[in-house]
Coordinates of C-alpha atoms in Angstrom, one line a residue:
Chain A
M20 CA -2.9 27.9 3.6
D21 CA -5.9 25.7 3.2
Q22 CA -5.9 22.0 4.1
R23 CA -5.5 20.8 0.5
G24 CA -2.4 22.9 0.1
L25 CA -1.0 21.6 3.4
V26 CA -1.7 18.0 2.4
E27 CA 0.1 18.4 -0.9
R28 CA 3.1 20.0 0.7
A29 CA 3.2 17.3 3.4
Q30 CA 3.0 14.7 0.7
R31 CA 6.2 16.1 -0.7
G32 CA 7.9 15.7 2.6
D33 CA 7.3 19.2 4.1
H34 CA 7.2 18.4 7.8
D35 CA 6.1 22.0 8.7
A36 CA 3.0 21.4 6.7
F37 CA 2.4 18.1 8.4
T38 CA 2.8 19.8 11.8
A39 CA 0.1 22.2 10.9
L40 CA -2.2 19.4 9.7
A41 CA -1.5 17.3 12.9
G42 CA -2.0 20.3 15.1
A43 CA -5.4 21.1 13.5
T44 CA -6.7 17.5 13.8
I45 CA -5.2 15.9 17.0
A46 CA -7.8 17.1 19.5
R47 CA -10.7 15.8 17.4
L48 CA -8.8 12.5 16.7
D49 CA -8.1 12.1 20.4
A50 CA -11.8 12.7 21.3
A51 CA -12.9 10.2 18.7
A52 CA -10.4 7.6 19.8
R53 CA -11.4 7.9 23.4
L54 CA -15.0 7.2 22.4
I55 CA -13.9 4.1 20.6
V56 CA -11.3 2.6 22.9
R57 CA -12.7 3.9 26.2
D58 CA -9.2 4.5 27.7
H59 CA -7.0 7.6 27.8
D60 CA -3.7 5.9 27.3
L61 CA -5.0 3.6 24.6
A62 CA -6.5 6.6 22.8
R63 CA -3.2 8.4 22.9
D64 CA -1.5 5.3 21.5
A65 CA -4.1 5.1 18.7
V66 CA -3.7 8.8 17.8
Q67 CA 0.1 8.4 17.8
D68 CA -0.1 5.4 15.5
T69 CA -2.5 7.2 13.3
L70 CA -0.5 10.3 12.8
V71 CA 2.8 8.5 12.3
R72 CA 1.2 6.2 9.7
C73 CA -0.4 9.3 8.2
W74 CA 3.0 11.0 7.8
R75 CA 4.6 7.8 6.5
D76 CA 1.9 6.9 4.0
L77 CA 0.8 10.4 2.9
P78 CA 2.8 10.3 -0.4
T79 CA 0.6 7.4 -1.5
L80 CA -2.7 9.2 -0.9
R81 CA -4.0 9.9 -4.3
D82 CA -7.1 12.1 -3.7
V83 CA -6.0 14.9 -1.4
V84 CA -9.6 16.0 -1.0
A85 CA -10.3 12.7 0.8
F86 CA -7.6 13.4 3.4
D87 CA -10.1 13.6 6.4
G88 CA -11.8 10.4 5.5
W89 CA -8.5 8.6 5.0
L90 CA -7.2 10.0 8.3
H91 CA -10.3 8.9 10.2
K92 CA -10.1 5.5 8.6
L93 CA -6.5 5.2 9.8
L94 CA -7.7 6.2 13.3
V95 CA -10.5 3.6 13.4
N96 CA -8.1 0.9 12.2
A97 CA -5.5 1.9 14.8
C98 CA -8.2 1.9 17.6
L99 CA -9.6 -1.5 16.7
D100 CA -6.1 -2.9 16.3
L101 CA -5.1 -1.7 19.7
V102 CA -8.3 -3.0 21.3
R103 CA -7.8 -6.4 19.6
R104 CA -4.2 -6.7 20.8
R105 CA -5.3 -5.7 24.3
R106 CA -8.0 -8.3 24.3
R107 CA -5.4 -10.9 23.8
R108 CA -3.7 -10.0 27.0
P109 CA -4.7 -12.2 29.9
V110 CA -5.6 -9.3 32.1
E111 CA -8.8 -7.5 32.6
V112 CA -9.0 -4.0 31.0
E113 CA -10.2 -1.5 33.5
L114 CA -12.4 1.1 31.8
T115 CA -11.7 4.4 33.3
P116 CA -14.0 7.4 33.1
L117 CA -13.3 9.4 30.0
H118 CA -13.5 12.9 31.5
D119 CA -14.0 14.9 34.6
P120 CA -17.4 14.8 36.1
V121 CA -19.9 16.7 34.0
T122 CA -21.1 19.8 35.7
A123 CA -23.3 21.2 32.9
D124 CA -27.1 21.2 33.4
F125 CA -28.6 18.6 31.1
S126 CA -32.1 19.0 32.3
G127 CA -34.5 18.7 29.4
Q128 CA -32.3 16.4 27.4
V129 CA -33.3 12.9 26.4
I130 CA -29.9 11.3 26.8
D131 CA -28.3 10.8 30.2
R132 CA -24.6 11.4 29.7
D133 CA -23.4 9.2 32.5
Q134 CA -25.6 6.4 31.3
L135 CA -24.5 6.9 27.7
E136 CA -20.9 6.6 28.8
R137 CA -21.7 3.2 30.5
A138 CA -23.8 2.1 27.5
L139 CA -20.9 2.8 25.1
G140 CA -18.7 0.5 27.2
S141 CA -21.2 -2.3 26.7
L142 CA -20.9 -2.1 22.9
D143 CA -18.5 -4.2 20.9
P144 CA -15.6 -1.9 19.7
D145 CA -16.6 -2.5 16.1
W146 CA -20.1 -1.2 16.8
R147 CA -18.7 1.8 18.7
A148 CA -16.5 2.7 15.8
I149 CA -19.6 2.8 13.5
V150 CA -21.5 4.9 16.0
V151 CA -18.6 7.3 16.4
L152 CA -18.0 7.6 12.6
H153 CA -21.6 8.3 11.9
Y154 CA -22.8 10.4 14.9
F155 CA -19.6 12.0 16.1
L156 CA -17.5 12.4 12.9
E157 CA -20.7 12.8 10.9
Y158 CA -19.9 10.5 8.0
P159 CA -22.9 9.2 5.9
L160 CA -23.5 5.5 6.4
P161 CA -22.3 4.3 3.0
E162 CA -19.0 6.1 3.7
V163 CA -18.9 4.5 7.2
A164 CA -19.4 1.1 5.6
R165 CA -16.5 1.6 3.3
M166 CA -14.3 2.9 6.1
V167 CA -14.8 -0.1 8.3
G168 CA -14.8 -2.5 5.4
V169 CA -18.3 -4.0 5.7
P170 CA -21.2 -4.1 3.4
L171 CA -23.7 -1.3 3.7
G172 CA -26.4 -3.6 5.0
T173 CA -24.1 -4.9 7.8
A174 CA -23.2 -1.3 8.8
K175 CA -26.9 -0.4 8.9
S176 CA -27.7 -3.4 11.0
R177 CA -24.9 -2.8 13.4
L178 CA -25.8 0.8 13.8
H179 CA -29.4 0.0 14.3
R180 CA -28.6 -2.5 17.0
A181 CA -26.1 -0.2 18.6
I182 CA -28.6 2.6 18.8
A183 CA -31.1 0.2 20.3
V184 CA -28.7 -0.7 23.1
L185 CA -27.7 2.9 23.7
R186 CA -31.3 4.0 23.8
S187 CA -32.4 1.3 26.1
T188 CA -29.6 2.2 28.5
A189 CA -29.2 5.9 28.2
S190 CA -32.6 7.3 27.5
M191 CA -34.3 9.3 30.1
D192 CA -38.0 9.4 30.7
V193 CA -39.4 11.0 27.5
E194 CA -42.3 12.4 29.4
A195 CA -39.7 14.7 31.2
A196 CA -38.4 15.8 27.9
P197 CA -41.3 16.6 25.6
E198 CA -40.6 17.0 21.9
P199 CA -40.7 20.7 21.0
V200 CA -43.0 22.1 18.4
V201 CA -41.3 22.2 15.0
A202 CA -42.2 24.5 12.1
G203 CA -45.7 25.3 13.3
R204 CA -46.8 21.6 13.6
F205 CA -47.4 19.6 16.6
A206 CA -45.2 16.6 17.0
Chain B
M24 CA -41.0 7.5 16.7
I25 CA -40.6 10.9 18.4
T26 CA -38.3 9.3 21.0
I27 CA -36.3 7.6 18.3
D28 CA -35.9 10.8 16.3
R29 CA -35.0 12.9 19.3
F30 CA -32.6 10.4 20.7
E31 CA -30.6 10.2 17.5
R32 CA -30.8 13.9 17.0
E33 CA -29.3 14.5 20.4
L34 CA -26.7 11.7 20.2
P35 CA -24.0 13.8 18.4
A36 CA -24.0 16.4 21.1
A37 CA -24.2 13.8 23.8
L38 CA -21.2 12.0 22.4
S39 CA -19.3 15.3 22.3
D40 CA -20.1 15.8 25.9
V41 CA -18.9 12.3 26.8
A42 CA -15.7 12.6 24.7
G43 CA -14.9 16.0 26.2
T44 CA -12.2 18.1 24.7
G45 CA -9.7 16.0 23.1
R46 CA -6.1 16.3 24.3
S47 CA -3.3 17.6 22.2
D48 CA -0.5 17.8 24.7
Y49 CA 1.4 14.9 23.2
L50 CA 1.6 16.4 19.7
N51 CA 5.3 17.2 20.1
D52 CA 6.0 13.6 20.9
I53 CA 4.3 12.6 17.7
L54 CA 6.1 15.2 15.7
G55 CA 9.4 14.0 17.1
R56 CA 8.6 10.5 15.9
T57 CA 7.4 11.6 12.4
A58 CA 10.5 13.8 12.0
R59 CA 12.6 10.6 12.4
T60 CA 10.3 8.5 10.2
R61 CA 10.9 8.3 6.5
Q62 CA 7.8 8.6 4.3
R63 CA 6.8 5.5 2.4
P64 CA 8.2 5.5 -1.1
A65 CA 6.0 4.4 -3.9
W66 CA 7.9 1.2 -4.4
A67 CA 6.1 -1.9 -5.7
S68 CA 7.1 -5.1 -7.2
L69 CA 8.8 -5.1 -10.5
E70 CA 7.0 -6.5 -13.5
R71 CA 9.0 -9.1 -15.3
W72 CA 8.9 -9.6 -19.1
L73 CA 9.7 -12.3 -21.5
P74 CA 13.0 -12.5 -23.3
V75 CA 12.6 -14.5 -26.4
N76 CA 16.1 -15.2 -27.6
I77 CA 16.0 -18.4 -29.6
A78 CA 19.2 -19.2 -31.4
I79 CA 19.1 -22.0 -34.0
L80 CA 22.4 -23.6 -34.8
R81 CA 22.7 -25.3 -38.1
V82 CA 25.3 -28.1 -38.1
P83 CA 26.7 -29.3 -41.4
V84 CA 25.9 -32.9 -42.2
T85 CA 28.8 -35.2 -43.2
R86 CA 29.0 -38.9 -44.0
V87 CA 30.2 -41.1 -41.2
P88 CA 30.9 -44.9 -41.0
W89 CA 27.8 -46.7 -39.6
R90 CA 29.5 -48.7 -36.7
P91 CA 31.1 -45.7 -34.9
F92 CA 27.9 -43.9 -35.6
V93 CA 25.8 -46.5 -33.8
A94 CA 28.2 -46.5 -30.9
A95 CA 28.0 -42.7 -30.7
V96 CA 24.2 -42.9 -30.7
L97 CA 24.2 -45.4 -27.9
V98 CA 26.5 -43.2 -25.8
L99 CA 24.4 -40.2 -26.6
L100 CA 21.2 -42.0 -25.5
L101 CA 22.9 -42.9 -22.2
V102 CA 24.0 -39.3 -21.6
V103 CA 20.5 -38.1 -22.4
A104 CA 18.9 -40.6 -20.0
L105 CA 21.3 -39.6 -17.2
L106 CA 20.6 -35.9 -17.9
A107 CA 16.9 -36.6 -17.8
V108 CA 17.2 -38.2 -14.4
Y109 CA 19.3 -35.3 -13.1
L110 CA 17.1 -32.6 -14.5
G111 CA 14.0 -34.4 -13.2
G112 CA 15.3 -33.7 -9.7
Q113 CA 15.9 -30.0 -10.4
R114 CA 13.4 -27.3 -10.0
R115 CA 12.1 -25.7 -13.2
V116 CA 12.7 -22.0 -13.4
P117 CA 10.6 -19.4 -15.1
P118 CA 12.3 -16.9 -17.4
P119 CA 13.5 -13.7 -15.6
F120 CA 11.1 -11.4 -17.5
G121 CA 7.7 -11.9 -19.1
P122 CA 4.8 -14.3 -18.4
A123 CA 5.2 -17.1 -15.9
G124 CA 3.0 -19.5 -13.9
N125 CA 1.1 -18.2 -10.8
G126 CA 2.6 -19.3 -7.5
L127 CA 2.0 -18.2 -4.0
I128 CA 1.3 -14.7 -2.6
P129 CA 3.6 -13.5 0.2
Y130 CA 2.3 -11.1 2.8
T131 CA 2.9 -9.9 6.3
V132 CA 0.3 -9.3 9.0
D133 CA 1.0 -8.5 12.6
G134 CA 4.7 -8.6 11.8
N135 CA 4.8 -12.2 10.6
L136 CA 5.5 -13.5 7.1
Y137 CA 3.0 -15.7 5.4
V138 CA 2.3 -17.2 2.0
G139 CA -1.2 -17.7 0.7
D140 CA -2.4 -19.9 -2.1
P141 CA -4.8 -17.8 -4.3
I142 CA -6.5 -20.9 -5.7
T143 CA -7.2 -22.9 -2.5
G144 CA -7.2 -20.0 -0.1
S145 CA -4.9 -21.8 2.3
T146 CA -2.2 -19.9 4.1
R147 CA 1.1 -20.9 5.7
L148 CA 3.3 -19.1 8.1
L149 CA 6.7 -18.8 6.4
V150 CA 8.6 -16.9 9.1
D151 CA 7.4 -16.5 12.6
G152 CA 8.9 -13.1 13.4
S153 CA 6.6 -12.0 16.2
D154 CA 8.2 -8.8 15.1
D155 CA 8.1 -6.1 12.6
Y156 CA 8.6 -7.7 9.2
A157 CA 7.5 -6.0 6.0
G158 CA 7.8 -5.8 2.3
P159 CA 8.1 -9.5 1.3
S160 CA 8.9 -10.1 -2.3
F161 CA 9.8 -13.2 -4.3
S162 CA 12.9 -13.4 -6.5
S163 CA 12.1 -13.6 -10.2
D164 CA 12.7 -17.4 -10.2
G165 CA 10.3 -17.8 -7.2
A166 CA 13.0 -19.5 -5.1
M167 CA 13.5 -16.9 -2.3
V168 CA 11.6 -14.2 -0.5
A169 CA 13.3 -11.0 0.6
F170 CA 11.8 -8.9 3.4
L171 CA 12.7 -6.1 5.8
H172 CA 13.0 -6.3 9.5
S173 CA 12.5 -2.9 11.1
I174 CA 14.9 -2.2 13.8
A175 CA 14.0 1.4 14.5
D176 CA 12.4 4.2 12.6
G177 CA 14.2 4.4 9.3
V178 CA 16.6 1.5 10.1
D179 CA 16.1 -2.0 8.7
D180 CA 17.9 -5.3 8.2
I181 CA 17.4 -7.0 4.9
L182 CA 16.5 -10.7 5.2
V183 CA 16.0 -13.6 2.8
V184 CA 14.3 -16.9 3.3
D185 CA 14.0 -19.8 0.9
A186 CA 10.5 -20.4 -0.6
D187 CA 10.0 -23.4 1.7
G188 CA 10.6 -21.3 4.8
R189 CA 14.0 -22.7 5.5
N190 CA 17.4 -20.9 5.7
V191 CA 16.3 -17.5 7.0
R192 CA 19.4 -15.2 6.8
K193 CA 20.3 -11.6 7.2
I194 CA 22.1 -10.4 4.1
S195 CA 22.9 -6.9 5.2
A196 CA 26.0 -7.1 7.5
E197 CA 25.1 -3.7 8.9
P198 CA 21.7 -2.1 9.5
V199 CA 20.5 -0.3 6.4
H200 CA 19.3 3.3 6.9
F201 CA 16.5 5.1 5.1
I202 CA 15.7 2.7 2.4
D203 CA 14.0 4.4 -0.5
Y204 CA 13.7 1.4 -2.8
A205 CA 14.6 -2.2 -2.6
Q206 CA 13.8 -4.9 -5.1
W207 CA 15.1 -8.1 -6.6
I208 CA 17.0 -7.8 -9.9
P209 CA 15.2 -10.2 -12.3
G210 CA 17.2 -13.2 -13.3
T211 CA 19.5 -12.9 -10.3
H212 CA 19.6 -13.5 -6.6
S213 CA 20.7 -10.0 -6.0
I214 CA 18.7 -7.1 -4.6
I215 CA 19.1 -3.4 -5.6
V216 CA 18.7 -1.1 -2.7
S217 CA 18.6 2.7 -2.5
H218 CA 19.6 3.9 0.9
R219 CA 21.9 6.2 2.9
V220 CA 25.3 5.6 4.3
A221 CA 26.6 8.3 6.6
D222 CA 24.2 10.8 5.1
R223 CA 25.2 10.0 1.6
Y224 CA 22.8 8.4 -0.8
R225 CA 23.8 5.1 -2.4
L226 CA 22.5 2.6 -4.8
D227 CA 23.9 -0.8 -3.9
V228 CA 23.5 -4.4 -4.9
F229 CA 23.2 -6.9 -2.0
E230 CA 23.7 -10.6 -2.7
A231 CA 21.1 -13.0 -1.3
T232 CA 23.8 -15.3 -0.1
G233 CA 25.0 -12.6 2.3
G234 CA 28.5 -12.5 3.6
T235 CA 29.8 -10.0 1.1
A236 CA 29.8 -6.3 1.1
P237 CA 27.2 -4.6 -1.1
R238 CA 28.4 -3.6 -4.6
M239 CA 27.9 0.2 -5.2
L240 CA 26.3 1.3 -8.4
L241 CA 25.8 5.0 -7.7
Q242 CA 26.6 7.5 -5.0
D243 CA 25.1 10.9 -4.0
A244 CA 22.0 10.3 -6.1
K245 CA 18.7 9.9 -4.3
V246 CA 16.9 7.0 -6.1
L247 CA 13.2 6.3 -5.7
W248 CA 12.9 3.7 -8.4
A249 CA 15.4 1.4 -10.1
I250 CA 14.0 -0.9 -12.7
S251 CA 15.8 -3.4 -14.9
R252 CA 15.1 -3.0 -18.7
P253 CA 13.8 -6.1 -20.4
P254 CA 14.7 -8.4 -22.0
T255 CA 18.4 -8.4 -21.0
G256 CA 18.4 -6.4 -17.8
R257 CA 21.6 -4.7 -19.0
E258 CA 20.2 -1.2 -18.3
I259 CA 18.5 0.2 -15.2
L260 CA 15.9 3.0 -15.3
L261 CA 16.1 5.4 -12.3
D262 CA 13.7 7.9 -10.9
A263 CA 16.4 9.9 -9.1
K264 CA 17.9 13.2 -8.1
V265 CA 21.3 13.4 -9.8
D266 CA 23.4 16.5 -9.4
G267 CA 20.4 18.4 -7.9
L268 CA 18.1 17.6 -10.8
W269 CA 15.1 15.2 -10.4
G270 CA 14.5 13.1 -13.5
L271 CA 14.2 9.7 -15.2
Y272 CA 17.7 8.4 -15.9
T273 CA 19.3 5.2 -17.2
I274 CA 22.5 3.6 -16.1
P275 CA 24.3 0.4 -17.2
S276 CA 23.4 -2.5 -14.9
D277 CA 27.0 -2.5 -13.6
G278 CA 27.0 1.2 -12.8
G279 CA 28.1 4.2 -14.7
V280 CA 27.2 7.8 -15.4
P281 CA 23.4 8.4 -15.4
R282 CA 21.9 9.5 -18.7
L283 CA 18.9 11.9 -18.4
L284 CA 15.7 10.9 -20.3
Q285 CA 13.2 13.3 -18.8
A286 CA 13.7 16.1 -16.2
T287 CA 10.9 17.0 -13.8
S288 CA 8.9 20.1 -14.7
V289 CA 7.8 20.6 -11.1
D290 CA 9.1 23.6 -9.3
I291 CA 10.1 22.2 -5.9
G292 CA 12.3 23.1 -2.9
P293 CA 15.8 21.6 -2.6
D294 CA 14.7 19.1 0.0
D295 CA 11.5 18.0 -1.8
D296 CA 10.9 15.3 -4.4
P297 CA 8.5 15.9 -7.3
G298 CA 5.8 13.8 -5.9
Q299 CA 3.6 12.2 -8.6
D300 CA 5.7 13.8 -11.4
L301 CA 7.8 11.0 -13.0
N302 CA 6.3 8.5 -10.4
F303 CA 5.6 4.9 -11.2
P304 CA 8.0 4.5 -14.2
A305 CA 7.6 1.1 -15.9
Y306 CA 9.1 -0.5 -19.0
S307 CA 6.9 -2.1 -21.7
P308 CA 7.4 -5.9 -21.8
D309 CA 9.7 -5.6 -24.8
G310 CA 11.7 -2.9 -23.2
S311 CA 11.1 -0.4 -26.0
R312 CA 8.9 2.1 -24.1
I313 CA 8.7 3.7 -20.7
Y314 CA 5.4 4.5 -19.0
Y315 CA 5.4 7.2 -16.3
N316 CA 3.3 9.8 -14.4
R317 CA 3.5 13.5 -15.3
Y318 CA 2.2 16.4 -13.1
V319 CA 0.9 19.1 -15.4
A320 CA 1.1 22.3 -13.4
Q321 CA -1.0 24.5 -15.6
A322 CA -3.9 22.0 -15.4
Q323 CA -3.1 21.0 -11.8
T324 CA -3.5 17.4 -12.8
I325 CA -1.6 14.2 -13.1
Q326 CA -1.4 12.5 -16.5
A327 CA -0.2 9.1 -17.8
W328 CA 2.6 9.5 -20.3
V329 CA 4.8 7.3 -22.4
M330 CA 8.1 7.6 -24.2
D331 CA 10.5 5.5 -26.2
A332 CA 13.2 3.8 -24.1
D333 CA 15.8 6.3 -25.4
G334 CA 13.7 9.3 -24.2
A335 CA 12.3 10.2 -27.6
N336 CA 8.6 10.5 -28.7
K337 CA 7.1 11.7 -25.3
H338 CA 3.4 11.8 -25.4
R339 CA 0.3 11.3 -23.3
F340 CA -0.7 7.6 -23.2
N341 CA -4.4 8.1 -23.8
T342 CA -6.1 11.3 -24.6
S343 CA -9.7 10.2 -24.1
G344 CA -10.0 11.9 -20.8
P345 CA -10.1 15.7 -20.2
A346 CA -6.8 17.5 -20.0
S347 CA -7.6 19.0 -16.6
G348 CA -9.6 18.2 -13.5
W349 CA -8.5 14.7 -14.1
W350 CA -6.2 12.3 -12.3
E351 CA -4.6 9.3 -13.9
G352 CA -1.4 7.3 -13.7
E353 CA 0.5 4.4 -12.1
M354 CA 0.5 2.4 -15.3
A355 CA 1.2 -1.2 -15.0
P356 CA 1.8 -3.2 -18.3
S357 CA 0.7 -6.8 -18.2
P358 CA 3.5 -9.4 -18.4
D359 CA 2.2 -10.6 -21.7
G360 CA 2.4 -7.1 -23.2
K361 CA -1.2 -6.9 -24.2
W362 CA -2.6 -4.5 -21.6
V363 CA -1.9 -1.5 -19.4
L364 CA -3.7 -0.9 -16.2
M365 CA -3.9 2.5 -14.5
W366 CA -5.8 4.8 -12.2
R367 CA -8.5 7.1 -13.6
V368 CA -10.1 9.5 -11.2
G369 CA -12.6 12.0 -12.6
S370 CA -13.1 15.3 -10.8
S371 CA -16.5 14.2 -9.5
S372 CA -16.3 10.4 -9.8
G373 CA -14.6 7.8 -7.6
N374 CA -11.3 6.2 -8.3
A375 CA -11.4 3.7 -11.1
I376 CA -8.9 1.0 -12.1
T377 CA -9.0 1.1 -15.8
L378 CA -7.7 -1.3 -18.4
F379 CA -6.3 -0.1 -21.8
P380 CA -4.8 -1.9 -24.8
A381 CA -1.1 -1.6 -24.6
D382 CA -1.0 0.9 -27.4
G383 CA -3.2 3.3 -25.4
S384 CA -6.1 3.2 -27.8
G385 CA -9.8 3.4 -26.9
D386 CA -11.6 4.8 -23.9
G387 CA -10.5 2.1 -21.4
V388 CA -12.6 -0.3 -19.4
V389 CA -13.1 0.0 -15.7
I390 CA -12.5 -3.3 -13.9
G391 CA -12.8 -4.4 -10.3
P392 CA -14.5 -2.7 -7.3
H393 CA -14.8 0.9 -6.4
V394 CA -11.5 1.8 -4.6
T395 CA -11.0 4.7 -2.2
D396 CA -8.0 6.0 -0.5
T397 CA -4.8 4.3 -1.4
A398 CA -4.5 1.0 -3.2
H399 CA -1.9 -0.9 -5.1
W400 CA -2.1 -3.7 -7.5
L401 CA 0.1 -6.2 -9.3
W402 CA -0.5 -8.3 -12.4
S403 CA -0.5 -12.1 -11.9
P404 CA 2.5 -13.7 -13.5
D405 CA 0.3 -15.2 -16.2
S406 CA -1.5 -11.9 -16.9
T407 CA -5.0 -13.2 -16.3
K408 CA -5.6 -11.5 -12.9
V409 CA -4.8 -8.5 -10.9
L410 CA -3.9 -8.7 -7.2
L411 CA -5.4 -5.7 -5.4
N412 CA -4.5 -4.3 -2.0
F413 CA -7.3 -2.0 -1.0
N414 CA -5.3 0.1 1.3
Q415 CA -1.6 -0.3 1.9
A416 CA -1.7 2.3 4.7
T417 CA -3.5 0.0 7.0
E418 CA -4.3 -3.6 7.2
G419 CA -5.9 -3.8 3.8
D420 CA -7.7 -6.8 2.5
Q421 CA -6.4 -8.4 -0.7
G422 CA -8.4 -9.6 -3.6
L423 CA -8.2 -10.7 -7.2
I424 CA -9.7 -9.0 -10.2
D425 CA -10.4 -11.3 -13.2
V426 CA -9.2 -9.2 -16.2
T427 CA -11.6 -10.9 -18.6
T428 CA -14.8 -10.5 -16.6
G429 CA -13.8 -7.6 -14.3
R430 CA -15.1 -9.6 -11.4
F431 CA -13.5 -9.1 -7.9
T432 CA -13.0 -12.0 -5.5
A433 CA -11.7 -11.2 -1.9
L434 CA -8.9 -13.4 -0.7
P435 CA -9.4 -15.0 2.7
W436 CA -6.6 -13.3 4.5
R437 CA -5.5 -9.8 5.6
A438 CA -2.3 -8.2 4.6
D439 CA -0.5 -5.0 5.5
T440 CA 2.2 -4.8 2.9
E441 CA 2.6 -4.3 -0.9
P442 CA 1.2 -7.0 -3.2
D443 CA 3.7 -9.5 -4.6
W444 CA 3.2 -12.8 -6.4
Q445 CA 5.6 -15.8 -6.8
R446 CA 6.5 -16.6 -10.4
V447 CA 6.8 -20.3 -11.2
A448 CA 7.6 -22.2 -14.4
P449 CA 4.7 -22.1 -16.7

C-alpha cells in the first residue's frame, strides 16, 4: 500500500498502518534529529515525541499528501523544544560525536566531514534546523520558512549566514579540489 | 563563486555522512507508547447562540385609592434601590447561547495555564501547573475554566478553576480514562464528557462543584461530539457509534434513546471511526439546522453538508466548488448567525479559510493567512474576529483574523492547545 493509503488508514486508528509508516520513516527522522540536536539520546527523545504526537494528532491532518512535511515539522519542533528545555538546565551539555569515525576516502571533496561536524555544533539550533530542512531533507526555502515559522527573508538570511559559518570552518583548500568540467564548458 | 556553488552542492552528501545511518532500534518502544495513546479527537469549543425569549406580561389596570398607592410606590422605590445596590455588586452574565462580549483567551504552554488579553496583548499565569495541563475552556458565563491534567497516556483528571485563578479543584473523583470529548454545557456549570469506564463507553455529566458522582446520560455508545441545541439546550446532538452504527444522533439533554439523523456512508472496520465523515457537526445559531462534513467515496472527497435539525432536507452547503478533487468542511457558524466559516482546499491550491453567508450562497471569500497542516479556529463571542491556531499538533502560534477586512494579526504568545475565548456580558 502507498503512503497515502497508510496515512488514511492510520488516521482512522489503524495502528498496523501507523507501524508501517513509522518503520519507513524512523531512520531518516533519527538522522535528521541527530544533526539538529547533536546528541544521540536527545535525538531519540525527539523522534519518540515526534512519532507519538504524529499518532495522536494524525486524525487532524487534513491534507494527507502533506504528511511528510507535517511529520518533519513535528520533528523540528520536538528537537528545538528539547534543546530549549535542556538549555535551561544549569549543567553543560556535552556534545558527543554523532557517529563512528569515518573511514571512507573523502579525498577530492570540498567539505571536511570532521570539520563540518564541529562547525554544525557552533551554529544556533534554529539555524541548524534550517540547514537540515533545506540541505538534508531537501525542502525548498519557502517551505522551510513556513515549517519553522519565520518570514522567508529571515529564513534566507539565517541560511546564508549559517552557510558562511560552515564554509569558513569546514571548507578544504579549493585548490586541492578543482571544479570539474561541466557540459563541455570550463568552469 | 565556484567554491560557493561546489560547497553547497556537496553539503547534502556531507550532512548525510555526518548524520550516518539513523537508528531504528527503538521503534518498538515508540509503538508500545502509541498503542497506549489515544488519538486526538476533533473536539473544539462549542459555539453558543442567542436565545431570544422575551415574554411580555400585560397587567390589567384597576382604580386604587391614592394614599395606599403613594405608600406602595414609596415601598417599591425602596425595594428597587436596594435591589440596584445588590445587583451592582453582582457579576453580569452573558446569555448561554449567541453573541456575547469578548473576554480573555485561555491557553496552555509548557503545561501551565494562562489567559491572554487579545486587546492589550498582556498575559497572566492562571494556574502554575509545572505539569501537563491541556484543553482549557471557559464556561459559557465566563466564570470558570475547565482543563485536563494528564496523569498517564489516556488517563486524565478534570479540573476547574475560577476565572480569577482561585479555587482550583479536581471535579473528577476518579481518574478519567480515554476521554473522546469534553465540553461545558452552555448555561450550566456542568461538563459533558465522553470516556470509558471499565472498557465500556459512557457519556457522563460532571458538576463543576465536584464532590458528586457523574450523572450518566448514555452507555455503550462511543461519542466523539456532544453539542447542545440552541436556544434551550434541551436536546444534544451526538456524533456517535450506537448499536454498532456510526451516525449523527440526538438525545434529550437528560438522557434517553438516541434518534438517528444521518448514518455514515463510509465502509469501515468494526474498530474504526468514519474519520471526516460526519465530523465537525454544528448547530445553526437558531438551532434549526445542522452543519456537518461528509466523505463522498465515489469522488474521494470531503464535502460540507447541511440538514434540518430533524434530519430532513440534507444537501451540500455550497455547490460552487467542484464535486471531486476538492476538500471542504469544518463549518463554524458565527454566533450572530450571519456567517459560516469553513476550509476549502483545492486539488492544486493551498488550504483556504473561506467565509460564506449563512445560507450558503455565493462563492465564498478567503480570509486570513495561508494555512498549512492542521489548524483550528473559533469565532470571537461578538462575531467580529476569528481566533486561529496555526497548528494544534505542536506549539502553534495564535492570531486573530478580522472578519471584515480579512487581515491577520499575530497574538504575542504561544499556545499548544485548542482555541477558546471567554464570553462576557455584552
